[in-house]
Coordinates of C-alpha atoms and ligand atoms in Angstrom, one line a residue:
X1137 CA -10.1 35.9 28.5
X1138 CA -9.2 36.1 32.1
X1139 CA -10.2 39.2 34.1
X1140 CA -10.2 39.9 37.8
X1141 CA -13.9 40.1 38.9
X1142 CA -15.5 43.4 39.6
X1143 CA -15.9 42.4 43.2
X1144 CA -12.3 41.7 43.6
X1145 CA -11.3 44.9 42.0
X1146 CA -13.5 46.8 44.4
X1147 CA -12.3 45.0 47.4
X1148 CA -8.6 45.7 46.5
X1149 CA -9.3 49.3 45.8
X1150 CA -11.1 49.6 49.1
X1151 CA -8.2 48.2 50.8
X1152 CA -5.7 50.3 49.1
X1153 CA -7.4 53.7 48.6
X1154 CA -9.9 54.4 51.4
X1155 CA -7.8 54.2 54.6
X1156 CA -5.6 57.4 53.8
X1157 CA -7.0 58.8 50.7
X1158 CA -3.5 58.9 49.0
X1159 CA -4.9 57.8 45.7
X1160 CA -7.8 60.1 45.4
X1161 CA -6.8 61.6 42.3
X1162 CA -6.6 58.3 40.3
X1163 CA -4.0 55.6 39.9
X1164 CA -3.4 52.5 37.8
X1165 CA -2.8 49.0 39.1
X1166 CA -1.0 47.1 36.5
X1167 CA -0.4 43.3 36.2
X1168 CA 1.8 42.4 33.4
X1169 CA 0.9 39.6 31.0
X1170 CA 3.2 36.7 30.4
X1171 CA 4.0 34.5 27.5
X1172 CA 0.8 32.6 28.0
X1173 CA -1.3 34.5 30.7
X1174 CA -3.4 37.5 30.4
X1175 CA -2.6 40.8 32.3
X1176 CA -4.7 43.8 33.1
X1177 CA -4.7 47.5 34.0
X1178 CA -7.0 48.5 36.8
X1179 CA -7.5 52.3 36.2
X1180 CA -9.0 53.9 39.3
X1181 CA -10.4 57.2 38.0
X1182 CA -11.2 59.6 40.8
X1183 CA -12.0 60.0 44.5
X1184 CA -15.2 58.0 44.1
X1185 CA -13.0 55.1 42.8
X1186 CA -14.7 54.4 39.6
X1187 CA -12.7 51.6 38.0
X1188 CA -11.9 51.0 34.3
X1189 CA -10.3 47.7 33.4
X1190 CA -8.2 47.0 30.4
X1191 CA -7.0 43.6 29.5
X1192 CA -3.5 43.0 28.3
X1193 CA -3.2 39.9 26.0
X1194 CA -0.6 37.3 26.5
X1195 CA 2.7 38.2 24.8
X1196 CA 3.3 34.9 23.1
X1197 CA 6.6 33.0 23.5
X1198 CA 9.7 34.7 22.0
X1199 CA 11.2 31.5 20.4
X1200 CA 14.8 31.0 19.2
X1201 CA 15.3 29.5 15.7
X1202 CA 14.5 25.9 15.3
X1203 CA 17.6 23.7 15.9
X1204 CA 17.5 20.4 14.0
X1205 CA 18.5 17.0 15.3
X1206 CA 19.1 15.1 12.2
X1207 CA 19.5 11.7 14.2
X1208 CA 16.1 12.1 15.7
X1209 CA 14.6 13.9 12.7
X1210 CA 13.4 16.5 15.2
X1211 CA 13.6 20.1 15.6
X1212 CA 13.5 22.0 18.8
X1213 CA 13.1 25.6 19.9
X1214 CA 12.9 27.3 23.4
X1215 CA 11.3 30.6 24.5
X1216 CA 14.0 33.0 25.6
X1217 CA 11.7 34.4 28.2
X1218 CA 10.0 31.6 29.9
X1219 CA 12.0 28.6 28.7
X1220 CA 9.2 26.7 27.4
X1221 CA 10.4 24.4 24.6
X1222 CA 8.5 22.7 21.7
X1223 CA 9.5 20.2 19.2
X1224 CA 8.4 19.0 15.8
X1225 CA 9.2 16.6 13.1
X1226 CA 10.8 17.9 9.9
X1227 CA 11.9 16.9 6.5
X1228 CA 15.2 15.5 7.6
X1229 CA 17.5 13.5 5.2
X1230 CA 15.8 10.2 6.4
X1231 CA 12.3 11.7 5.4
X1232 CA 13.7 12.7 2.1
X1233 CA 14.2 9.2 1.1
X1234 CA 10.6 9.5 -0.4
X1235 CA 9.1 12.6 -1.8
X1236 CA 7.5 15.3 0.4
X1237 CA 4.7 17.8 0.0
X1238 CA 4.6 20.8 2.1
X1239 CA 1.4 22.9 2.1
X1240 CA 1.3 26.3 3.6
X1241 CA -2.0 28.2 4.5
X1242 CA -5.2 27.0 6.0
X1243 CA -7.3 24.0 5.1
X1244 CA -10.2 25.3 7.5
X1245 CA -13.6 24.8 5.9
X1246 CA -12.4 22.4 3.4
X1247 CA -14.8 19.6 2.1
X1248 CA -15.8 17.9 -1.1
X1249 CA -17.5 21.0 -2.4
X1250 CA -15.5 23.8 -0.7
X1251 CA -12.1 24.5 -2.3
X1252 CA -9.1 26.0 -0.5
X1253 CA -6.0 27.4 -2.0
X1254 CA -2.6 26.9 -0.4
X1255 CA 0.9 27.1 -1.4
X1256 CA 2.5 23.9 -2.2
X1257 CA 6.0 22.9 -2.3
X1258 CA 6.8 19.4 -3.8
X1259 CA 10.2 17.9 -3.1
X1260 CA 12.1 14.8 -4.1
X1261 CA 15.7 13.6 -5.0
X1262 CA 14.7 14.5 -8.6
X1263 CA 11.7 16.8 -8.9
X1264 CA 11.2 20.0 -7.0
X1265 CA 8.6 22.7 -7.7
X1266 CA 6.5 25.4 -5.9
X1267 CA 2.9 26.1 -7.0
X1268 CA -0.5 27.1 -5.8
X1269 CA -2.6 24.1 -4.9
X1270 CA -6.4 24.1 -5.1
X1271 CA -7.7 21.4 -2.7
X1272 CA -10.9 19.6 -1.8
X1273 CA -11.6 16.5 0.2
X1274 CA -12.0 13.4 -2.0
X1275 CA -14.2 10.2 -1.7
X1276 CA -17.4 9.3 0.0
X1277 CA -16.8 7.1 2.9
X1278 CA -13.5 8.4 4.5
X1279 CA -14.9 11.8 5.3
X1280 CA -15.8 10.6 8.9
X1281 CA -12.3 9.8 9.8
X1282 CA -9.7 12.3 10.8
X1283 CA -7.2 11.4 8.1
X1284 CA -8.7 12.7 5.0
X1285 CA -8.1 12.0 1.3
X1286 CA -7.7 15.1 -0.8
X1287 CA -7.8 16.1 -4.3
X1288 CA -4.8 18.3 -5.4
X1289 CA -4.9 20.5 -8.4
X1290 CA -1.7 22.4 -9.2
X1291 CA -1.8 25.9 -10.7
X1292 CA 0.8 28.7 -11.4
X1293 CA -2.1 31.0 -10.9
X1294 CA -5.4 29.6 -9.9
X1295 CA -7.3 32.9 -10.4
X1296 CA -6.3 32.9 -14.0
X1297 CA -6.5 29.0 -14.3
X1298 CA -3.0 28.4 -15.5
X1299 CA -2.4 24.7 -14.7
X1300 CA 0.9 23.5 -13.4
X1301 CA 1.6 20.5 -15.3
X1302 CA 4.0 17.9 -14.0
X1303 CA 5.4 14.8 -15.7
X1304 CA 6.3 12.2 -12.8
X1305 CA 8.5 9.4 -14.0
X1306 CA 6.4 6.8 -16.0
X1307 CA 3.2 9.0 -16.0
X1308 CA 1.8 11.3 -18.4
X1309 CA 1.6 15.0 -17.9
X1310 CA -1.0 16.0 -15.3
X1311 CA -1.9 18.8 -13.0
X1312 CA -4.6 17.0 -10.9
X1313 CA -3.8 14.3 -8.2
X1314 CA -5.2 12.4 -5.3
X1315 CA -3.6 12.5 -1.8
X1316 CA -4.7 9.3 -0.5
X1317 CA -4.7 8.8 3.3
X1318 CA -5.0 5.1 3.4
X1319 CA -6.7 5.5 6.6
X1320 CA -7.3 1.8 7.3
X1321 CA -4.2 0.5 5.6
X1322 CA -1.3 1.6 7.8
X1323 CA 1.1 -0.3 5.4
X1324 CA 0.0 2.1 2.5
X1325 CA 0.5 -0.9 0.4
X1326 CA -2.8 -2.2 -0.8
X1327 CA -4.2 0.4 -3.1
X1328 CA -1.2 1.3 -5.1
X1329 CA 0.2 -2.2 -5.2
X1330 CA -3.2 -3.4 -6.1
X1331 CA -3.1 -1.1 -9.1
X1332 CA 0.4 -2.2 -10.1
X1333 CA -0.6 -5.9 -10.0
X1334 CA -3.7 -5.0 -12.2
X1335 CA -1.4 -3.2 -14.5
X1336 CA 1.0 -6.3 -14.6
X1337 CA -2.0 -8.4 -15.6
X1338 CA -2.8 -5.9 -18.4
X1339 CA 0.7 -6.0 -19.7
X1340 CA 0.3 -9.8 -20.4
X1341 CA -3.2 -9.6 -21.9
X1342 CA -2.9 -10.5 -25.6
X1343 CA -6.0 -8.5 -26.8
X1344 CA -5.4 -5.4 -24.7
X1345 CA -7.5 -2.6 -26.5
X1346 CA -5.3 -0.4 -28.6
X1347 CA -6.7 2.8 -26.8
X1348 CA -5.3 1.4 -23.5
X1349 CA -2.1 -0.2 -24.9
X1350 CA -0.9 3.3 -26.0
X1351 CA -1.0 4.8 -22.6
X1352 CA 1.8 5.2 -20.2
X1353 CA 0.1 3.3 -17.4
X1354 CA -2.3 1.4 -19.6
X1355 CA -5.1 3.3 -18.0
X1356 CA -4.3 2.1 -14.5
X1357 CA -3.9 4.3 -11.5
X1358 CA -0.4 4.5 -10.0
X1359 CA 0.9 6.3 -6.9
X1360 CA 4.0 6.7 -4.8
X1361 CA 4.4 7.4 -1.0
X1362 CA 4.9 11.0 0.2
X1363 CA 5.2 12.6 3.5
X1364 CA 2.6 15.5 3.9
X1365 CA 3.1 18.6 5.9
X1366 CA 0.9 21.6 6.7
X1367 CA 2.7 24.7 7.8
X1368 CA 5.7 22.5 8.6
X1369 CA 3.6 20.2 10.8
X1370 CA 3.6 16.4 9.8
X1371 CA 0.1 15.5 8.5
X1372 CA 0.9 11.9 7.9
X1373 CA 2.1 9.3 5.4
X1374 CA 0.1 9.5 2.1
X1375 CA 0.3 8.3 -1.4
X1376 CA 0.2 10.8 -4.4
X1377 CA -2.0 8.9 -6.9
X1378 CA -2.9 9.4 -10.4
X1379 CA -6.6 10.8 -10.7
X1380 CA -9.0 8.5 -12.4
X1381 CA -10.3 10.7 -15.1
X1382 CA -10.6 10.9 -18.9
X1383 CA -6.9 11.7 -19.3
X1384 CA -6.0 8.4 -17.4
X1385 CA -7.9 6.4 -20.0
X1386 CA -6.9 8.6 -22.9
X1387 CA -10.4 9.9 -23.5
X1388 CA -11.1 13.2 -25.3
X1389 CA -14.0 15.3 -25.8
X1390 CA -16.0 15.2 -29.0
X1391 CA -15.5 11.5 -29.4
X1392 CA -17.9 8.7 -28.5
X1393 CA -16.4 7.5 -25.3
X1394 CA -17.6 6.9 -21.8
X1395 CA -16.1 6.4 -18.5
X1396 CA -18.6 5.0 -15.9
X1397 CA -18.2 3.6 -12.5
X1398 CA -20.3 1.8 -10.0
X1399 CA -20.7 3.6 -6.5
X1400 CA -22.7 0.9 -4.8
X1401 CA -22.0 -2.5 -3.2
X1402 CA -25.3 -4.6 -3.3
X1403 CA -28.1 -2.7 -5.1
X1404 CA -30.0 -4.3 -7.9
X1405 CA -28.3 -1.8 -10.2
X1406 CA -24.8 -2.5 -9.0
X1407 CA -25.5 -6.3 -9.4
X1408 CA -26.9 -5.9 -13.1
X1409 CA -30.3 -7.0 -12.0
X1410 CA -32.0 -3.9 -13.5
X1411 CA -30.7 -1.2 -16.0
X1412 CA -29.0 1.5 -14.0
X1413 CA -29.6 5.2 -13.8
X1414 CA -26.3 6.8 -14.8
X1415 CA -25.9 10.1 -12.9
X1416 CA -23.2 12.8 -13.4
X1417 CA -22.7 13.6 -9.7
X1418 CA -22.0 10.4 -8.1
X1419 CA -25.3 10.2 -6.3
X1420 CA -26.6 7.2 -8.1
X1421 CA -25.4 3.7 -7.9
X1422 CA -23.9 4.2 -11.4
X1423 CA -22.2 7.3 -12.5
X1424 CA -20.9 8.6 -15.8
X1425 CA -17.7 10.3 -14.9
X1426 CA -16.9 11.3 -18.4
X1427 CA -18.6 11.4 -21.7
X1428 CA -16.9 12.6 -24.8
X1429 CA -20.3 13.6 -26.3
X1430 CA -22.7 16.1 -24.9
X1431 CA -25.6 13.8 -25.8
X1432 CA -25.2 10.8 -23.4
X1433 CA -28.2 8.9 -24.5
X1434 CA -26.2 6.3 -26.3
X1435 CA -24.5 5.4 -22.9
X1436 CA -27.8 4.7 -21.1
X1437 CA -29.1 2.8 -24.2
X1438 CA -25.9 0.6 -24.4
X1439 CA -26.1 0.0 -20.8
X1440 CA -29.8 -1.0 -20.8
X1441 CA -29.2 -3.4 -23.7
X1442 CA -26.2 -5.0 -21.9
X1443 CA -28.3 -5.6 -18.8
X1444 CA -31.3 -6.8 -20.7
X1445 CA -28.9 -9.4 -22.4
X1446 CA -27.3 -10.4 -19.1
X1447 CA -30.7 -11.1 -17.6
X1448 CA -32.6 -12.4 -20.7
X1449 CA -30.2 -14.8 -22.5
X1450 CA -29.8 -18.6 -22.0
X1451 CA -26.4 -20.0 -21.5
X1452 CA -25.7 -20.8 -25.1
X1453 CA -26.8 -17.3 -26.2
X1454 CA -24.8 -15.8 -23.4
X1455 CA -21.7 -17.5 -24.4
X1456 CA -22.1 -16.8 -28.0
X1457 CA -23.1 -13.1 -27.9
X1458 CA -21.3 -11.7 -24.7
X1459 CA -18.4 -10.4 -26.9
X1460 CA -20.9 -8.2 -28.6
X1461 CA -21.4 -6.3 -25.4
X1462 CA -18.3 -6.8 -23.3
X1463 CA -14.5 -7.2 -23.5
X1464 CA -14.7 -10.8 -22.4
X1465 CA -10.8 -11.0 -22.0
X1466 CA -10.9 -7.9 -19.8
X1467 CA -13.8 -9.3 -17.8
X1468 CA -11.9 -12.6 -17.3
X1469 CA -8.6 -10.8 -16.1
X1470 CA -11.0 -8.7 -13.8
X1471 CA -12.6 -11.8 -12.1
X1472 CA -9.3 -13.6 -11.5
X1473 CA -7.8 -10.4 -10.2
X1474 CA -10.6 -10.2 -7.7
X1475 CA -10.1 -13.6 -6.6
X1476 CA -6.3 -13.2 -6.4
X1477 CA -6.5 -10.2 -4.2
X1478 CA -9.6 -10.9 -2.2
X1479 CA -11.5 -7.9 -3.5
X1480 CA -14.9 -9.3 -2.9
X1481 CA -16.7 -6.0 -2.9
X1482 CA -15.2 -4.9 -6.3
X1483 CA -17.6 -7.2 -8.3
X1484 CA -19.9 -4.2 -7.8
X1485 CA -18.4 -1.2 -6.1
X1486 CA -15.5 0.6 -7.9
X1487 CA -16.0 -1.5 -11.0
X1488 CA -15.2 0.7 -14.0
X1489 CA -16.8 0.2 -17.3
X1490 CA -15.1 2.0 -20.3
X1491 CA -16.5 2.4 -23.6
X1492 CA -14.4 3.7 -26.6
X1493 CA -17.5 3.6 -28.9
X1494 CA -18.3 0.0 -29.1
X1495 CA -18.2 -2.6 -26.2
X1496 CA -17.8 -2.2 -22.5
X1497 CA -14.3 -2.9 -21.0
X1498 CA -14.2 -3.7 -17.2
X1499 CA -11.2 -2.0 -15.4
X1500 CA -10.1 -2.1 -11.8
X1501 CA -9.9 0.9 -9.5
X1502 CA -9.5 1.6 -5.8
X1503 CA -7.8 -1.5 -4.2
X1504 CA -8.1 -0.3 -0.5
X1505 CA -9.6 -3.8 0.2
X1506 CA -6.8 -5.6 -1.6
X1507 CA -5.3 -8.8 0.0
X1508 CA -8.6 -9.6 1.6
X1509 CA -9.2 -6.5 3.9
X1510 CA -12.7 -6.1 5.2
X1511 CA -14.3 -2.6 4.0
X1512 CA -14.9 -1.5 7.6
X1513 CA -11.3 -2.0 8.6
X1514 CA -12.2 -4.6 11.3
X1515 CA -10.3 -7.5 9.9
X1516 CA -9.6 -9.7 6.9
X1517 CA -11.1 -12.4 4.8
X1518 CA -10.0 -15.9 5.3
X1519 CA -7.8 -16.6 2.4
X1520 CA -8.4 -20.4 2.4
X1521 CA -12.3 -20.3 2.7
X1522 CA -13.7 -17.0 1.9
X1523 CA -14.7 -15.4 -1.5
X1524 CA -14.2 -18.4 -3.9
X1525 CA -16.2 -19.6 -6.9
X1526 CA -18.6 -22.3 -5.9
X1527 CA -20.8 -24.7 -7.6
X1528 CA -24.4 -24.7 -6.1
X1529 CA -27.5 -26.4 -7.3
X1530 CA -28.5 -23.5 -9.5
X1531 CA -25.0 -23.4 -11.2
X1532 CA -21.7 -21.7 -10.5
X1533 CA -21.7 -18.6 -8.3
X1534 CA -19.0 -16.0 -8.1
X1535 CA -19.4 -14.9 -4.5
X1536 CA -20.1 -11.3 -5.8
X1537 CA -23.9 -11.6 -6.1
X1538 CA -23.5 -10.0 -9.4
X1539 CA -25.4 -11.3 -12.4
X1540 CA -22.4 -10.3 -14.6
X1541 CA -19.8 -12.3 -12.7
X1542 CA -22.2 -15.4 -11.9
X1543 CA -22.9 -15.7 -15.5
X1544 CA -19.2 -15.2 -16.7
X1545 CA -18.1 -17.9 -14.3
X1546 CA -20.9 -20.3 -15.2
X1547 CA -20.2 -20.0 -19.0
X1548 CA -16.5 -19.2 -19.3
X1549 CA -14.8 -21.6 -16.8
X1550 CA -12.4 -23.1 -19.4
X1551 CA -11.2 -19.7 -20.6
X1552 CA -10.9 -18.5 -16.9
X1553 CA -8.9 -21.6 -16.1
X1554 CA -6.6 -21.1 -19.1
X1555 CA -6.0 -17.5 -18.3
X1556 CA -5.5 -18.0 -14.7
X1557 CA -2.9 -20.6 -15.3
X1558 CA -1.1 -18.5 -17.7
X1559 CA -1.1 -15.4 -15.1
X1560 CA 0.3 -18.0 -12.3
X1561 CA 3.3 -18.3 -14.6
X1562 CA 3.8 -14.5 -14.9
X1563 CA 2.3 -11.7 -12.8
X1564 CA 0.4 -13.9 -10.2
X1565 CA 3.3 -16.0 -8.9
X1566 CA 3.8 -15.6 -5.2
X1567 CA 7.2 -14.1 -5.9
X1568 CA 6.0 -11.6 -8.4
X1569 CA 3.4 -10.4 -5.9
X1570 CA 5.8 -10.2 -3.0
X1571 CA 8.3 -8.3 -5.2
X1572 CA 5.6 -5.7 -5.8
X1573 CA 4.8 -5.4 -2.1
X1574 CA 8.3 -5.2 -0.9
X1575 CA 9.4 -2.8 -3.7
X1576 CA 6.6 -0.5 -2.4
X1577 CA 6.9 -0.9 1.4
X1578 CA 10.8 -1.0 1.6
X1579 CA 11.1 2.5 0.2
X1580 CA 9.2 4.0 3.1
X1581 CA 11.5 5.0 5.9
X1582 CA 10.3 3.2 9.1
X1583 CA 10.4 6.5 10.9
X1584 CA 7.5 7.8 8.7
X1585 CA 5.4 4.7 9.5
X1586 CA 6.0 5.2 13.0
X1587 CA 5.1 9.0 13.0
X1588 CA 1.9 8.2 10.9
X1589 CA 1.0 5.6 13.6
X1590 CA 1.5 8.2 16.6
X1591 CA -0.7 10.6 14.6
X1592 CA -3.4 8.3 14.0
X1593 CA -3.4 5.8 16.9
X1594 CA -7.1 4.6 16.6
X1595 CA -6.6 2.1 13.6
X1596 CA -7.1 -1.4 14.5
X1597 CA -3.9 -2.7 12.9
X1598 CA -0.2 -1.5 12.9
X1599 CA 1.7 -1.3 9.7
X1600 CA 3.7 -4.4 10.8
X1601 CA 0.7 -6.4 11.2
X1602 CA -0.7 -5.0 7.9
X1603 CA 2.3 -6.0 5.9
X1604 CA 2.4 -9.4 7.6
X1605 CA -1.1 -10.1 6.8
X1606 CA -0.5 -9.3 3.0
X1607 CA 2.4 -11.8 3.1
X1608 CA 0.3 -14.4 4.7
X1609 CA -2.4 -13.8 2.3
X1610 CA -0.1 -14.3 -0.8
X1611 CA 1.1 -17.5 1.0
X1612 CA -2.3 -19.0 1.7
X1613 CA -4.4 -17.8 -1.2
X1614 CA -2.7 -19.0 -4.3
X1615 CA -2.6 -22.7 -3.6
X1616 CA -6.4 -22.5 -2.7
X1617 CA -7.1 -20.8 -6.2
X1618 CA -4.9 -23.2 -8.0
X1619 CA -7.0 -26.0 -6.6
X1620 CA -10.5 -24.3 -7.1
X1621 CA -9.8 -22.7 -10.6
X1622 CA -7.5 -25.5 -11.6
X1623 CA -10.4 -27.8 -11.1
X1624 CA -12.7 -26.1 -13.6
Ligands
ZN2124 ZN1 7.8 32.0 26.8

């Protein structure tokens, strides 16, 4: 706060009071506060001129109502006292071309463990509702950046735990979602479109497990772009994504099912060199995110058997017995998907292994690095030369360093080739991939891309560059894979 110094006050009173003694019985010197500046009262008490100071806080602006400028998607208001004006973005008709989420309250103190409750308004052309939202931040690595991912749980009454369930088109009923910042992907395209491409591959798999085939999204994450607002301030362009949990995979309690995920990139456990420890809290390289049974020992045993088989079988035994441990069709799709989208790290990190009581089923998740994006955001893989199957002296190597994918490639090349060529007639044509990318990106108003960029200017690529790179990846990558995998 601002105050006159004691010295200044004494000097002033000496000047005013002492020459003629007029103010001997006390007087006030008052400086009025303005909209933004402190004022004060200097109370001179008696003939000895003792002074008591009282601060007067700034009055704050007296704003008129917001006036909307639809053409610029901007609102303005002016202070009727000092004339100060301020402007903000708002949910104009242009912004309303995609759904919007308005939060009211404070996110102060929020982190992965500390929940905050805010009011939440969801709006779109077809679905509108108001709820309480209980939020935490989400994810491991993005917490250092200013555009955060959030977990969003919707409640009618969070204290009584009444879930507010929503059915978005094509999704199953849910109350828990992820607000994904896509911090290093200003196009917002990679993660959701990666998920959709994975789903389009599952749609054509002849032996898709029945448990997945019966689910609305076949157990794949989906999302749609939203504009996010906090107390009417634009917070950025986000995607609202399905949450990867037992509901997504149709898993229930009291049945022998497991949802496990790898959290590490390069450790021995992540690369299947040693049996993993499966934690429940995400602190180990492998994590059991859901177990239908309280007793999880069968998960650890099954995993240990699988890893022992991967490391202890010769090629003939591997080829013959792999189906007793792993859904080989799913594994082949997964590896082809990694090559097509340049998801080099997903050989380990974010690999999901599902189990409905018998064998392990690989599933893809978190495609932030789709189309060859490097995980630190600094650039991209070279689609013509990077992350390709390679025949070395010791055999075929997948480029993932993982025992699982190296051995699959070594022993199932004819099957991989046949499946790849089938997929190249369907979901992996350049046209199919471009259609997915465009269908997603074209719905986002250019204005929102621009606002998001203004809000988070430190990203190394613009949304235009990001979309252009995706297009170039599709152009360059497929012919190279046709040659390499076609040559198996
Ligand atoms: Zn003012």
